[in-house]
Amino acid sequence: MTTGRDKPGYMVSSRDNAVLSWLETAGIDTSLPSPDRVYDAYLGGSHNTAVDRAFVEKAELILPAIKPLARNNRSFLRRAVKEAVAAGITQFLDIGSGAPTVGNVHEIALRANPDVHVVYVDSNTIAVQTSRLKLEEQGVTDRVTVIQEDMRNPDGILDHPDTRALLDFDRPICLMMVALLHFISDDDNPGELLAYYRDRLAPGSKLVLSHITCDNAPPEQQAQIAAFVDAYKNTTAHLYTRTHAEMTRLFDGWQIEAPGIVSPQDWRQDNPVDQNPESYHLGWCGVAGKV
Ligand SMILES: C[S@@+](CC[C@H](N)C(=O)[O-])C[C@H]1O[C@@H](n2cnc3c(N)ncnc32)[C@H](O)[C@@H]1O
């Protein structure tokens, strides 16, 4: 097996070697960049290796707005969690949660309400293992857990004993799929999958989505996004952009809350520092409620 160590031209630090050894022991292919570690590197986190950072350098040359886009997405996630807790939600099911990074759902939610329960789900082994370590370190495993599952297997998530141990499906749950669905192709029918999740949740539940798009990007950025999507063909996950109309259909059966499906920078913004004209047109996000 080729590994991240064998790739020519990559600076590998001693910390990388520790991460790489751990990944290889777990049987994980480290020769390719992985979306959770790449995303962590966009955000300036530490759960990534030289192969991931080399990909990020290339991605930034292709799409210079990628880091502000990631930061704005994460900032939207933080605001959506705060608002959900303020609206009385105490249960979160965060699918495609990624590796722990800057401002995690459980940290934001527990700060606002210590009785909150959170179930993280990711299909990626390293994202799950690093999240588990973080939760153990923080001593919150009585209220927060993480499971390894694929979003395309809703029963595997919803009926997982660890999910059932923490979440009460007779009460509202905030279902989060933030920056996840652009890894799900139309062949996997995300609309049908979302309808299935919706039907399993109680009234008063919320759905939080964000997605990469190129709807309103100026022509030079359209080309950049096309090249960016191509670059992901060399990672462990492919990337798909979706339009505002497609994003709206993903919310079928939900009541979209104000201000609607907008750029992450426009969703109940509380910090003007997060504004960034370059990445403004590259994402859609929204929150909806189940009536
Ligand atoms: C860009 S990160 C988003 C992290 C976090 N939700 C956020 O927005 O800050 C996307 C995550 O989705 C995970 N992912 C991709 N496809 C998935 C699938 N089919 N099922 C579950 N997780 C998936 C990746 O492993 C990665 O950790």
PDB file of C-alpha atoms in Angstrom, residues 76 83 194 198 204-210 243-263 266-268 284-291:
ATOM      1  CA  PHE A  76     -23.125  29.489  10.261  1.00  0.00           C
ATOM      2  CA  GLU A  83     -30.398  29.548  17.837  1.00  0.00           C
ATOM      3  CA  LEU A 194     -33.926  13.428   3.742  1.00  0.00           C
ATOM      4  CA  ARG A 198     -37.864  13.808   8.363  1.00  0.00           C
ATOM      5  CA  GLY A 204     -40.776  20.730  16.443  1.00  0.00           C
ATOM      6  CA  SER A 205     -37.570  19.138  15.095  1.00  0.00           C
ATOM      7  CA  LYS A 206     -35.186  21.213  12.971  1.00  0.00           C
ATOM      8  CA  LEU A 207     -33.112  20.566   9.867  1.00  0.00           C
ATOM      9  CA  VAL A 208     -29.858  22.497   9.345  1.00  0.00           C
ATOM     10  CA  LEU A 209     -28.220  22.283   5.902  1.00  0.00           C
ATOM     11  CA  SER A 210     -25.398  23.964   4.049  1.00  0.00           C
ATOM     12  CA  THR A 243     -28.457  25.158  -7.145  1.00  0.00           C
ATOM     13  CA  HIS A 244     -30.786  27.192  -4.919  1.00  0.00           C
ATOM     14  CA  ALA A 245     -33.759  25.323  -6.447  1.00  0.00           C
ATOM     15  CA  GLU A 246     -32.145  21.948  -5.689  1.00  0.00           C
ATOM     16  CA  MET A 247     -31.322  23.071  -2.155  1.00  0.00           C
ATOM     17  CA  THR A 248     -34.956  24.183  -1.693  1.00  0.00           C
ATOM     18  CA  ARG A 249     -36.159  20.704  -2.749  1.00  0.00           C
ATOM     19  CA  LEU A 250     -33.933  19.129  -0.087  1.00  0.00           C
ATOM     20  CA  PHE A 251     -36.127  20.968   2.453  1.00  0.00           C
ATOM     21  CA  ASP A 252     -39.348  19.426   1.049  1.00  0.00           C
ATOM     22  CA  GLY A 253     -41.883  18.854   3.826  1.00  0.00           C
ATOM     23  CA  TRP A 254     -40.075  21.260   6.196  1.00  0.00           C
ATOM     24  CA  GLN A 255     -40.964  24.879   6.918  1.00  0.00           C
ATOM     25  CA  ILE A 256     -37.954  27.004   6.063  1.00  0.00           C
ATOM     26  CA  GLU A 257     -37.260  29.655   8.703  1.00  0.00           C
ATOM     27  CA  ALA A 258     -36.248  33.283   8.098  1.00  0.00           C
ATOM     28  CA  PRO A 259     -34.130  34.500   6.390  1.00  0.00           C
ATOM     29  CA  GLY A 260     -34.608  31.522   4.013  1.00  0.00           C
ATOM     30  CA  ILE A 261     -31.925  29.776   1.976  1.00  0.00           C
ATOM     31  CA  VAL A 262     -29.129  32.331   1.818  1.00  0.00           C
ATOM     32  CA  SER A 263     -25.357  32.700   1.748  1.00  0.00           C
ATOM     33  CA  ASP A 266     -26.332  36.310   5.551  1.00  0.00           C
ATOM     34  CA  TRP A 267     -27.862  33.760   7.914  1.00  0.00           C
ATOM     35  CA  ARG A 268     -28.633  35.683  11.143  1.00  0.00           C
ATOM     36  CA  TRP A 284     -26.215  28.097   0.403  1.00  0.00           C
ATOM     37  CA  CYS A 285     -27.506  27.373   3.876  1.00  0.00           C
ATOM     38  CA  GLY A 286     -30.798  27.251   5.714  1.00  0.00           C
ATOM     39  CA  VAL A 287     -32.678  26.038   8.772  1.00  0.00           C
ATOM     40  CA  ALA A 288     -36.197  24.599   8.755  1.00  0.00           C
ATOM     41  CA  GLY A 289     -38.693  23.321  11.286  1.00  0.00           C
ATOM     42  CA  LYS A 290     -41.001  20.297  11.217  1.00  0.00           C
ATOM     43  CA  VAL A 291     -44.626  21.221  11.877  1.00  0.00           C
TER      44      VAL A 291
END
